[in-house]
Structure formats: structure tokens, C-alpha cells
XYZ file of C-alpha atoms in Angstrom:
651
model
C 0.120 0.422 -0.130
C 1.527 3.414 -1.479
C 1.206 5.909 1.939
C -0.592 8.825 0.935
C 2.077 11.560 1.804
C 3.930 9.891 -0.633
C 1.651 9.625 -3.289
C 1.573 12.943 -3.397
C 5.115 13.886 -3.695
C 5.236 12.243 -6.762
C 6.698 14.073 -9.352
C 3.680 13.653 -11.721
C 1.715 15.106 -8.574
C 4.387 18.023 -8.551
C 4.120 19.086 -12.140
C 0.203 18.697 -12.924
C -0.369 21.956 -11.620
C 1.561 23.814 -14.585
C 1.008 25.300 -17.344
C 3.172 23.335 -20.328
C 5.431 26.442 -20.751
C 6.125 26.529 -17.193
C 6.674 22.715 -16.754
C 9.427 23.255 -19.549
C 11.136 25.728 -18.058
C 11.066 23.381 -14.632
C 12.289 20.875 -16.020
C 15.695 22.696 -17.919
C 17.897 22.021 -15.359
C 21.053 22.355 -16.213
C 23.068 25.403 -18.119
C 22.005 29.051 -18.487
C 17.433 29.109 -18.235
C 15.792 32.871 -18.976
C 12.455 32.714 -17.928
C 10.735 35.865 -19.083
C 7.676 35.765 -17.131
C 5.131 38.646 -18.218
C 2.763 40.084 -15.530
C 0.209 37.653 -13.393
C 1.997 34.788 -15.569
C 2.737 32.645 -12.527
C 6.772 33.386 -12.070
C 6.458 32.497 -8.116
C 5.079 28.882 -8.997
C 7.492 28.092 -12.074
C 10.249 29.426 -9.607
C 8.814 27.085 -6.335
C 8.799 24.183 -8.768
C 11.901 24.683 -10.242
C 13.194 24.207 -6.499
C 11.022 21.264 -5.246
C 11.482 19.593 -8.515
C 15.609 19.768 -8.548
C 15.039 18.384 -4.382
C 12.378 15.933 -5.307
C 13.701 14.384 -9.320
C 16.441 15.639 -9.699
C 17.912 14.487 -6.041
C 19.781 17.658 -5.812
C 21.078 18.390 -1.887
C 19.137 21.770 -1.498
C 22.416 22.814 0.183
C 23.769 23.550 -2.973
C 20.548 25.443 -4.496
C 20.612 29.541 -3.957
C 17.811 31.503 -4.290
C 17.895 35.250 -4.234
C 14.943 37.029 -4.148
C 14.511 41.568 -3.697
C 12.998 41.772 -0.377
C 12.466 39.528 2.424
C 9.147 39.293 2.400
C 9.418 37.651 -1.464
C 11.706 34.920 0.152
C 9.598 34.535 3.008
C 6.642 33.781 0.346
C 8.819 31.290 -1.028
C 9.786 29.535 1.214
C 6.916 28.758 1.960
C 5.506 27.770 -0.870
C 8.627 25.677 -1.713
C 8.125 23.959 1.871
C 4.912 23.168 1.098
C 5.070 21.025 -2.001
C 8.275 19.504 -0.736
C 6.490 18.241 2.708
C 8.472 15.730 4.439
C 11.679 16.360 2.537
C 12.001 19.598 3.852
C 12.419 17.745 7.162
C 16.308 17.064 6.074
C 17.611 20.693 4.981
C 16.345 23.238 2.867
C 17.981 25.162 -0.242
C 19.659 28.877 0.847
C 17.327 31.104 -0.010
C 17.180 35.238 0.743
C 18.052 39.032 -0.903
C 21.619 39.618 -1.882
C 22.916 41.535 0.951
C 21.183 39.164 2.945
C 23.951 36.344 0.993
C 26.719 38.679 1.618
C 26.439 39.517 5.095
C 26.351 35.882 5.476
C 29.133 35.301 3.341
C 31.769 38.053 4.576
C 30.476 36.771 8.314
C 32.448 33.692 7.020
C 35.247 35.214 4.828
C 35.656 38.656 5.339
C 38.911 37.526 7.200
C 40.385 37.737 3.557
C 40.021 41.618 3.428
C 40.861 42.102 6.713
C 37.246 42.768 8.042
C 35.886 41.369 11.897
C 33.702 39.075 11.855
C 31.561 41.119 14.115
C 31.214 43.894 11.620
C 28.221 46.376 12.063
C 25.497 46.751 9.073
C 24.697 50.744 9.111
C 21.427 51.235 7.931
C 20.554 54.508 6.137
C 20.101 56.605 9.098
C 23.426 55.763 10.117
C 25.181 56.194 6.868
C 23.584 59.785 7.024
C 25.251 59.828 9.990
C 28.707 58.868 9.506
C 28.881 61.783 6.247
C 28.070 64.410 8.691
C 30.904 63.476 10.929
C 33.139 62.707 7.633
C 31.779 66.777 6.623
C 32.899 68.519 10.370
C 36.425 66.377 10.220
C 36.913 68.645 6.688
C 35.177 71.608 7.748
C 32.388 71.013 5.486
C 29.465 73.109 5.294
C 25.921 70.637 6.142
C 23.686 74.228 4.542
C 26.047 73.837 1.210
C 25.922 70.519 0.556
C 22.989 68.115 1.651
C 24.497 64.572 3.641
C 21.965 62.548 2.221
C 22.576 63.659 -1.405
C 26.049 62.798 -0.730
C 25.230 59.331 0.486
C 22.953 58.611 -1.951
C 25.971 59.739 -4.473
C 28.142 57.862 -2.859
C 25.674 54.558 -2.803
C 25.749 55.366 -7.004
C 29.284 55.083 -6.808
C 29.443 51.920 -5.248
C 26.799 50.502 -7.022
C 28.711 50.987 -10.246
C 31.614 49.820 -7.930
C 33.773 52.679 -8.429
C 35.524 52.839 -5.233
C 37.034 55.883 -2.448
C 40.134 55.919 -4.617
C 38.608 55.472 -7.463
C 35.807 58.162 -7.227
C 38.342 61.651 -7.712
C 38.895 60.550 -11.529
C 35.105 60.250 -12.241
C 34.531 64.135 -10.009
C 33.624 66.768 -12.313
C 32.759 69.991 -10.725
C 32.206 71.098 -7.494
C 29.772 69.165 -5.820
C 31.290 65.531 -7.775
C 34.478 66.945 -6.195
C 32.865 67.118 -2.076
C 31.964 63.709 -2.495
C 34.847 62.750 -3.180
C 36.616 63.638 -0.547
C 34.006 62.946 2.435
C 33.586 59.468 0.531
C 37.275 58.936 1.531
C 36.464 60.291 5.061
C 33.430 58.270 5.386
C 35.008 55.162 4.168
C 37.041 55.537 6.866
C 35.209 56.636 9.880
C 33.617 52.885 8.748
C 36.796 51.236 9.357
C 37.657 52.969 12.116
C 33.847 51.660 13.665
C 33.962 48.548 12.024
C 31.068 49.194 9.808
C 30.395 48.752 6.636
C 27.462 49.749 4.689
C 24.204 48.330 2.234
C 26.432 48.378 -0.798
C 29.399 47.053 0.994
C 28.031 43.965 1.648
C 28.086 43.916 -2.174
C 30.583 45.285 -3.465
C 32.879 43.862 -0.715
C 31.686 40.257 -1.359
C 32.260 40.695 -5.094
C 36.169 42.196 -4.098
C 36.449 39.136 -1.758
C 35.523 36.460 -4.797
C 37.616 38.295 -7.303
C 40.984 38.671 -5.107
C 40.853 35.315 -4.155
C 39.761 33.027 -5.812
C 39.990 30.260 -3.891
C 37.325 31.417 -1.904
C 34.791 32.178 -4.647
C 35.214 28.133 -5.704
C 34.376 27.336 -2.608
C 31.325 29.365 -3.224
C 31.040 28.822 -7.138
C 30.724 24.761 -5.587
C 28.301 24.806 -3.112
C 25.815 26.658 -5.315
C 25.928 25.088 -7.957
C 22.155 25.617 -8.994
C 21.432 29.771 -8.375
C 18.023 31.344 -9.305
C 17.875 34.751 -9.112
C 14.189 36.567 -8.676
C 13.346 39.836 -11.513
C 16.680 40.123 -13.246
C 15.377 43.081 -14.665
C 15.775 45.261 -11.454
C 19.606 43.827 -10.702
C 22.442 46.827 -10.901
C 26.135 46.568 -12.127
C 27.236 44.976 -8.969
C 24.341 42.371 -7.943
C 24.864 41.245 -12.196
C 28.432 40.815 -11.563
C 28.523 38.902 -7.832
C 25.662 36.704 -9.516
C 28.007 36.292 -13.318
C 31.062 35.094 -10.563
C 28.897 32.357 -8.801
C 27.514 30.666 -11.625
C 30.872 30.797 -13.393
C 31.970 26.908 -12.774
C 29.064 25.447 -14.124
C 26.237 27.799 -15.581
C 23.171 26.224 -14.336
C 21.980 29.810 -13.541
C 18.036 30.556 -13.753
C 17.122 34.225 -13.694
C 13.268 35.329 -14.136
C 11.971 39.089 -15.131
C 10.548 40.695 -17.353
C 12.006 44.106 -18.934
C 8.642 45.430 -19.272
C 8.709 45.889 -15.891
C 11.842 47.382 -14.456
C 10.283 50.680 -13.022
C 14.065 51.352 -10.748
C 16.105 53.054 -12.304
C 16.546 55.570 -9.454
C 17.636 53.061 -7.822
C 20.122 52.170 -10.131
C 18.320 49.075 -11.490
C 19.612 48.388 -15.157
C 16.654 46.372 -17.358
C 19.544 45.368 -20.041
C 21.427 43.022 -17.450
C 18.150 40.747 -18.487
C 18.101 41.579 -22.375
C 21.834 40.426 -22.145
C 21.353 38.153 -20.688
C 21.558 35.889 -23.813
C 24.750 37.490 -25.038
C 26.140 36.250 -21.391
C 25.024 33.032 -21.979
C 25.128 32.316 -26.308
C 23.179 28.702 -25.155
C 20.734 30.033 -22.878
C 17.567 28.121 -23.086
C 14.491 30.924 -23.095
C 10.545 30.547 -21.618
C 8.347 32.575 -22.478
C 5.743 32.665 -19.667
C 2.423 34.653 -21.370
C -0.595 33.256 -20.119
C -2.066 35.402 -18.277
C -4.317 34.667 -14.934
C -4.775 37.572 -13.602
C -6.189 40.124 -16.309
C -8.896 39.968 -19.126
C -7.912 40.060 -22.279
C -8.593 43.415 -22.859
C -6.804 44.694 -20.305
C -4.081 43.131 -21.327
C -4.192 44.201 -25.064
C -4.966 47.448 -23.417
C -0.864 46.766 -21.960
C 0.070 45.733 -24.503
C -1.211 48.542 -26.648
C 1.281 50.788 -24.496
C 4.018 48.566 -24.177
C 4.596 47.691 -27.327
C 6.100 51.324 -28.488
C 9.077 50.369 -26.300
C 12.143 49.433 -29.158
C 14.866 47.972 -26.542
C 14.219 45.628 -24.744
C 11.832 42.021 -25.103
C 7.833 42.382 -25.423
C 5.210 39.681 -24.582
C 2.274 39.713 -25.940
C 0.463 38.233 -22.807
C -3.231 36.435 -23.709
C -5.472 34.717 -20.890
C -8.317 32.066 -20.828
C -10.955 35.158 -19.739
C -11.026 36.429 -23.308
C -12.703 39.359 -23.538
C -13.990 41.833 -20.629
C -14.979 44.341 -19.253
C -13.899 47.411 -21.926
C -11.151 50.421 -20.028
C -13.382 53.706 -18.882
C -12.126 56.512 -19.450
C -12.882 59.761 -17.546
C -12.564 63.212 -19.079
C -13.545 65.826 -15.508
C -13.425 69.225 -15.211
C -10.490 69.056 -12.471
C -9.340 67.648 -9.640
C -11.979 67.460 -7.228
C -14.413 66.125 -10.167
C -11.730 63.985 -10.723
C -11.959 62.584 -7.511
C -15.616 62.557 -7.171
C -16.157 60.580 -9.912
C -13.403 58.057 -8.384
C -15.515 58.470 -5.076
C -18.680 57.891 -6.825
C -17.661 55.102 -9.131
C -16.314 53.291 -5.817
C -20.087 53.132 -4.093
C -21.813 52.659 -7.649
C -20.242 49.524 -7.896
C -20.051 48.297 -4.050
C -24.206 49.189 -4.358
C -24.596 47.074 -7.734
C -25.495 43.100 -7.206
C -22.557 41.010 -7.842
C -23.922 38.915 -11.225
C -21.230 36.965 -12.393
C -18.426 38.313 -10.365
C -16.818 37.798 -6.857
C -18.656 40.356 -4.605
C -16.661 44.065 -4.176
C -15.420 45.489 -0.844
C -13.635 48.151 0.075
C -10.375 46.324 -0.691
C -10.928 45.387 -3.863
C -9.982 49.634 -5.283
C -7.042 50.776 -5.706
C -6.492 54.684 -6.833
C -2.705 54.793 -8.715
C -0.971 58.129 -8.970
C 2.446 59.318 -10.341
C 3.432 61.421 -7.882
C 2.861 61.237 -4.226
C 1.766 65.019 -4.182
C -1.170 63.850 -6.207
C -2.332 62.287 -2.936
C -3.588 65.501 -1.250
C -6.684 65.984 -3.479
C -8.032 62.452 -3.109
C -7.184 62.103 0.153
C -9.282 65.028 1.585
C -12.240 64.315 -0.748
C -12.001 60.501 0.477
C -12.457 62.041 3.463
C -14.901 64.809 3.834
C -17.124 61.397 1.286
C -16.386 58.952 4.431
C -14.617 56.140 2.600
C -12.113 54.733 4.280
C -8.625 54.460 2.590
C -5.090 53.404 3.290
C -1.459 54.620 1.982
C 0.738 51.372 0.042
C 4.262 53.026 0.953
C 3.638 56.602 2.090
C 2.603 58.351 4.641
C -0.434 61.299 5.039
C 0.240 64.455 3.113
C -0.376 66.392 5.969
C 1.979 64.266 8.367
C 4.924 64.419 6.062
C 7.272 66.312 6.983
C 7.999 69.239 4.616
C 4.414 69.770 4.980
C 4.875 69.829 8.557
C 7.594 72.100 8.147
C 6.280 75.238 5.853
C 2.913 74.645 8.183
C 4.705 75.590 11.112
C 6.721 78.771 9.719
C 3.438 80.284 8.441
C 2.258 79.455 12.159
C 4.333 81.670 13.452
C 3.936 84.449 11.415
C 0.283 84.137 13.532
C 1.533 82.915 16.050
C 5.317 84.181 16.950
C 4.838 82.943 20.672
C 4.196 78.843 19.830
C 7.023 77.114 21.187
C 6.060 73.670 19.234
C 6.565 75.581 15.850
C 9.599 77.209 17.020
C 11.329 74.078 18.420
C 10.374 72.602 14.858
C 11.733 75.327 12.877
C 14.702 75.402 14.871
C 16.094 71.995 14.090
C 15.723 72.972 10.075
C 18.640 75.270 11.729
C 19.137 78.232 13.464
C 20.588 80.332 10.945
C 17.576 79.544 8.497
C 14.846 80.062 11.831
C 17.099 84.137 12.401
C 16.370 84.636 7.945
C 12.595 84.058 8.545
C 12.291 86.185 12.004
C 14.282 88.725 9.942
C 11.514 88.492 6.809
C 8.637 88.095 9.683
C 9.869 92.181 10.479
C 10.426 93.549 7.310
C 6.796 92.048 5.518
C 5.192 93.027 8.548
C 3.023 96.345 8.158
C 2.391 95.175 4.550
C 1.572 91.487 6.247
C -2.915 91.789 5.687
C -2.169 92.764 2.121
C -0.684 89.133 1.176
C -1.868 86.024 0.227
C -0.858 82.672 1.899
C 0.887 81.583 -1.778
C 2.891 84.934 -1.264
C 3.689 84.507 1.978
C 5.017 80.626 1.151
C 6.732 81.367 -1.495
C 8.623 83.943 0.521
C 9.551 82.086 3.137
C 10.495 79.398 1.121
C 13.075 81.697 -1.289
C 14.277 83.478 2.247
C 14.874 80.332 4.609
C 16.078 79.101 1.755
C 14.022 75.302 2.151
C 14.036 74.163 -1.082
C 17.878 73.272 -0.855
C 17.619 71.960 2.280
C 14.904 69.222 0.827
C 16.634 68.716 -2.365
C 19.234 65.678 -1.761
C 19.445 64.724 -5.708
C 17.223 62.077 -4.869
C 13.856 60.754 -5.888
C 12.783 61.583 -2.186
C 14.025 65.224 -2.759
C 12.722 65.758 -5.578
C 9.089 63.870 -4.256
C 9.543 66.256 -1.552
C 9.661 69.568 -3.731
C 6.519 68.348 -5.161
C 5.049 68.192 -2.089
C 5.768 71.745 -0.899
C 4.785 72.655 -4.246
C 1.177 71.232 -4.255
C 0.758 73.112 -0.785
C 0.716 75.634 -3.030
C -2.225 74.327 -3.978
C -3.552 74.563 -1.393
C -2.400 78.333 -0.852
C -4.110 79.403 -3.429
C -7.215 78.311 -3.111
C -7.453 80.112 0.658
C -5.783 83.321 0.157
C -6.522 83.848 3.726
C -3.336 82.478 5.622
C -5.953 82.123 9.256
C -8.793 80.794 6.449
C -5.729 78.525 5.112
C -4.842 77.168 8.841
C -8.331 76.799 9.491
C -8.667 74.450 6.939
C -5.138 72.423 7.076
C -5.994 71.859 11.008
C -9.714 70.802 10.412
C -8.368 67.732 7.711
C -5.896 67.159 10.100
C -8.796 66.578 12.720
C -10.139 64.392 10.084
C -7.178 62.509 9.972
C -6.807 61.751 13.540
C -10.759 60.801 13.588
C -9.969 58.608 10.952
C -7.709 57.349 12.134
C -9.252 56.687 15.628
C -12.167 55.301 13.913
C -10.311 52.992 12.317
C -8.047 51.175 15.328
C -11.689 50.694 16.735
C -12.990 48.881 14.066
C -9.433 47.154 13.703
C -10.442 45.871 18.038
C -13.658 44.033 16.018
C -12.152 42.844 12.906
C -8.796 41.597 12.049
C -8.699 42.891 8.376
C -9.030 46.899 7.636
C -11.609 47.569 4.622
C -10.391 50.308 2.936
C -9.698 51.896 -0.799
C -5.850 51.627 -1.337
C -4.067 54.852 -2.701
C -0.825 53.988 -3.882
C 1.673 55.562 -6.583
C 2.454 53.698 -9.303
C 6.072 52.694 -8.090
C 4.166 50.786 -4.910
C 1.944 49.062 -6.894
C 4.327 46.558 -8.487
C 3.550 42.869 -7.454
C -0.175 44.155 -6.143
C -3.378 43.158 -7.652
C -7.003 44.499 -7.520
C -10.514 43.971 -8.897
C -10.595 47.135 -9.629
C -8.240 49.941 -10.253
C -8.249 53.755 -10.970
C -5.457 55.264 -12.799
C -5.668 58.647 -11.795
C -3.883 61.797 -13.893
C -3.268 60.742 -17.136
C -2.303 63.854 -18.558
C 1.684 65.137 -20.538
C 3.624 66.163 -17.938
C 2.195 64.129 -15.013
C 2.211 61.104 -16.162
C 4.436 60.940 -18.737
C 6.320 62.911 -15.857
C 7.434 66.030 -17.790
C 11.097 65.481 -16.506
C 10.127 62.395 -19.055
C 9.606 63.909 -22.131
C 12.736 64.852 -23.610
C 14.480 62.367 -23.016
C 14.025 58.590 -25.338
C 15.469 56.287 -22.297
C 13.025 57.994 -19.266
C 9.859 57.601 -21.972
C 10.747 54.110 -22.024
C 10.569 53.825 -18.154
C 7.200 55.850 -17.556
C 5.712 53.852 -20.706
C 6.632 50.370 -18.493
C 5.563 52.161 -15.184
C 2.538 52.422 -16.844
C 2.190 48.810 -18.086
C 2.904 47.674 -14.656
C -0.061 49.936 -13.676
C -2.341 48.853 -16.537
C -1.378 45.007 -15.383
C -2.764 45.210 -11.935
C -6.340 45.587 -12.546
C -7.873 42.294 -12.732
C -11.378 43.063 -14.054
C -11.796 46.448 -14.286
C -9.510 49.720 -15.371
C -10.724 53.103 -15.311
C -8.539 55.809 -16.580
C -9.155 59.740 -15.714
C -7.317 63.500 -17.015
C -8.943 66.267 -16.054
C -9.194 69.112 -18.667
C -7.830 71.896 -16.040
C -5.442 71.020 -12.584
C -4.689 72.631 -10.209
C -1.244 71.448 -9.288
C 1.661 72.095 -7.460
C -0.209 75.758 -6.500
C -0.394 76.564 -10.755
C -3.709 75.817 -12.901
C -3.166 74.445 -16.178
C -4.711 72.845 -18.616
C -2.661 69.833 -19.680
C -3.478 68.097 -23.069
C -4.236 63.696 -22.219
C -1.244 61.907 -21.804
C -0.119 59.494 -25.039
C -0.638 56.298 -22.976
C -4.243 57.056 -23.614
C -4.171 57.929 -27.291
C -2.630 54.643 -27.422
C -5.235 52.328 -26.765
C -7.044 50.906 -29.262
C -10.697 52.960 -30.378
C -12.736 48.789 -29.782
C -11.268 49.144 -26.456
C -12.305 52.290 -24.649
C -15.533 53.198 -23.471
C -15.553 57.331 -22.863
C -17.393 58.247 -19.821
C -19.362 61.113 -21.432
C -21.791 61.312 -19.161
C -19.177 62.847 -16.264
C -18.056 65.655 -19.076
C -20.746 67.543 -18.341
C -21.300 69.211 -14.202
C -25.101 68.574 -13.822
C -24.656 65.284 -15.676
C -22.389 64.489 -13.144
C -24.058 65.296 -10.033
C -26.777 63.563 -10.623
C -24.791 60.418 -11.106
C -23.028 61.010 -7.569
C -24.847 60.264 -4.381
C -26.533 62.716 -2.267
C -23.402 62.720 0.165
C -21.405 63.475 -3.121
C -23.744 65.742 -4.182
C -23.655 68.055 -1.072
C -19.971 67.497 -0.560
C -19.796 69.296 -4.549
C -21.478 71.868 -3.313
C -19.619 73.291 0.222
C -17.336 76.006 -0.147
C -14.846 75.925 -3.483
C -15.230 71.954 -4.502
C -15.892 72.899 -7.708
C -16.441 76.925 -7.859
C -13.310 76.924 -10.741
């Protein structure tokens, strides 16, 4: 009699739930393998089954298998799935799994003595690294007012990811800033060495140096890791690419999985060309295209293809699904950002109230609103709050809780109430020199204070204190902070009276606080929070929802204005749009406005080129919402009341 557990572990049962291409990718275990996995095509299933197949069928000892992922969350998910597939096999040993950084930390703990590194070295996180940069600047008598420590840290990180050492960097330095970085980089490394510390970039760079300079150590790990699998290969940078290549050079049993069309992290150093060049690195590579999608309807997939197919520098997969047809992409033109938010809210309410026929029931968790920049969340958050619709911000902080917003509000509060101790403490932390300049400005404009609008005051404060220079660290994070400050100008434009502006902001913040208390109270009664997701397109990667709204589909917003003249950056914007579209399972709404108050200025933008890429037969234009009266009649009664309040639709 065959034991039931053993029967479940027979090779055929392991492969039964794979489609033909997934199965081929799993069974092809020898030599270099490239799995081009489209969005929602089951790449995780292919990877985990491949590991289980190696152990179960090919009898490879688990310790000879290395699985590298980009996040600890992905690693844990893979581990759970593999253990579930292996059953009793998992009791003996498990494959080596983790992120690039955790793998390198493990290797350096064991072998770091070759480089003179103590096995008890400390790993500095980003805050520690910035503090070390500040210490280096103090040692060199360099002002943190002229050069941002965060910007310098980011530049050093970029150099390390390109494998440029502190000794090599001076020959590449051009201009005052880079020449300053060159001096600080050297001192920064001295501080790390003195403190027996490494930063996150060092973990990778030192491991590569170890392997290149001590072949016997490299050989040891090449023999141990006979089979190597790398997830999200399109997101690897130069040092990760070289590290993988060195480890796989002996047996070349390297399986990489990714999709160049979903490479959206160039700002972090990711280079999609690594996946493009894989076939040049390994001419005998076997390529498997996972094109069957298990997430979205065919109409959504066709819409995504119509956008991404314009890219010329990387392979494009033509995804298909058994879910033929589906709802057409709904396109909504609204007059302004307020109507845009109201359209989203009213559509959510309408869908929730519609009986589910031939589809899964919808809850608040079924909806996501995706946008290109963090600053766009401000208008959406306020409308959601006033509409009583619960929401969560994924990977972000609520607009009025962001540091840069609280800083500017502190300056503005002191114009009205100079003795506000909390605001005084806040601006002095930004810098006493800036605080003194601010007080000087207040003395200067006091006679004409009532004549100045909120926006005029705000702009003068920002200029005098040099606040933009303070937050501009040369990173994408710094750019987002600048955009948030500019977006606060949109609120200032709507409320020219400073007192009214501050009262409005306080009331919105109060609604935030009440909303949070209500959520906490509900969580005591209910484990899962039922709320709409608001998030950027970058943060949405890897997630999915039955209903997705992509808002702000306008030229200059999406695609972003800084990408309009750069073909490479425009291709990345297309990949970002492709990622956004393929997050939707059943319903996709795209919205744009005739006019938008953004960054304190009302402008008329052209509709996004990505909208124009969509075939007409895939799109249903929501013309009912182009007229104000029709729009308000279509909304629920509370939304109609909301729209009539204050300045909601007065533009």
C-alpha cells in the first residue's frame, strides 16, 4: 500500500498544476535558463516548483541550491511555498534563500577576514550612513548647508553600485559637488573602517572584491551553489549582476526570472539591460516565455500591450488569458482634480451597491487608486475623508503628516502666532540660521502682512530660508518632497487668507486623526481593514486589485514632465504605465482633467499619450461625467452635497 504523503510527492503530481511552458521551464534544470515572465503569469509558481523539482526529482541536496530575491517578504513567501511542495523532504535541509544583501552578509561573516574585516562587523542602515557622512563633513570642515548629507550619501551609494571605490572616484568627479563628494567619500570610508562597520552597498561590493581577489573563496561558493535562481533579474544593478555571474561561472546552472517590461526602478540603479544581455552572456541559454496571464481580462492585457509595444529596447511579451473579452477600459474626462476625485468616489459607491452577477463580490479592499507622484494624494485624501470612504496609503505618509509639509506649516503658523513653542522648536531643528532669516523676513513684511496672500507669504518664506535647497538631496525622494511643498501651494492658492488656510488644514488634520481612531476601533472588532488603497504606481508593483483607477493621465504628469525629452526615461514611463494597467483584474478606469490645480498653478494639459495609444474598440469614454449637472446627478446624495460645499466646484 502506497503511503498517502509519498503519493503526493510523486513527480507527476508536482508538475500537474503547471501549464506547458511553466513545466518546460521547471524541467530544464541544466545550463543557463532565462524565464521571461509577464505580469500575472505565475513566475513565483515556476520558481518554487523548479526548486522543489531539483530536490525531489533531480535529488539535488538543498544546500547546493541558492535562491536570491529582492525583498525579505518575497523570500519568505517563496520559502513557504517550497516547504509546502516538499512536505517531508523539507525536514532534512532547506535551500539557501534570501536577498542579495543577506547572502553577502552571511558570506562576509565567514570569509571577511580575507579582507581584514572583523566577523563582528556592524551593518549601518541608511540613517547611520547619513550620520557617518555628517561626521566626515565635520572632520573636513564642510558645511551641511551647502551640500546635503543625504544627497552626498546617495551619490556615494550610486558610485558603489557601479563598483567605483573611494580611491577611484576622484578621477570621475566633475564639478564642485562631485569633487566635494570625492573628499567626503574617502573620509566616510575611514569612519566605517574605524567603527568596524559597513553600509548596505559595501555588503555587495566587498563580496565581489572578495571573490575577485581570492579565487579559492569564490571556488568554494561556486561548488556549494551548483544551482542558482534569481528573481526579478530586470531589477539588478551592476554589482548584483557581476556577483551573480561570478557565482554561476563554474557550472552555469543559472536560472533568472524577470520581465523587462516591468523594470521601473532605474532611479535605484536597476538596469533592465541585464536581462536583455543575458542571452549575450550565455549564447546557449534556453528561453521560456510565460505569456499566459492568470490575473486580468484580455481587454486589460491588450490595453497594456498597446502601450508597452511602443518600446524598442527590450523584449515585449504578448500576454493572453482564458478570460476572453471583459469590460472595456473606462475613460473619464473631468473638469478638474476635485471632479476627478468625486468621480472615483461615486464610481466606487456605485460598484459596491451593484449586485454581483457572474463576478466576485466587491468590498473596499477591491479598489485601488494609482497615481504618478506622491503629491497627487493630497486632493484624493481630502475627498475620501469628506466622503467618508476609508482608505489606506501604501508605502507613503498622509499628505499633511509629511515632514516637509509640517515644516512649512510651522513657519506659517509663526506668522500668526510667534510664541508657538512647538513651531519654534520645529524650525530651529531645520536650522537656526534659517530660523533667524525667517524672523528677519517677518519683521520686514509686518507692516504689509495683511496685503499678502497665503501663497505669496509661503513663497517668500521658502525663498528666504532656502528651504528647497534644504530638502533637495538630489534623489527621487528629494524631488518628491519638493513636489509636495509645491502642492501645498495649491491649498494656499485656494485659501488666500492665511488664517482661513491654517484653519482648513487643521480641520483636515483633525479628520485624519478621527479617521485613524475609527480605524483602530474597528480593528479591535475586525482583523482585516476594509479600505480603498491609495498608492503610487511604483509602490503598486507586485500587487493586484479587481478594480483599479489610474488618475492624472495627462502629459507632464504621466508621463512625467522630466521624462518628455529623454527617450530612455520615456520608455521607463511606458513600463510604469504597463505595470499600472496590469494591476487590474476586471475593471480599469483612467481619468484626466481639463484643468488641474497642481503645485499651486492651474494649468491645462494635453491628455496623456498613453491614453492615445489605446485602441478605440477597447475604450468606453465616460461622457456622462463631462457635464457638471450630469456628473452631480450620477453621484450619491452625500457626494452631491459635498460638491456644493465651499470651493469644491467653483473653478
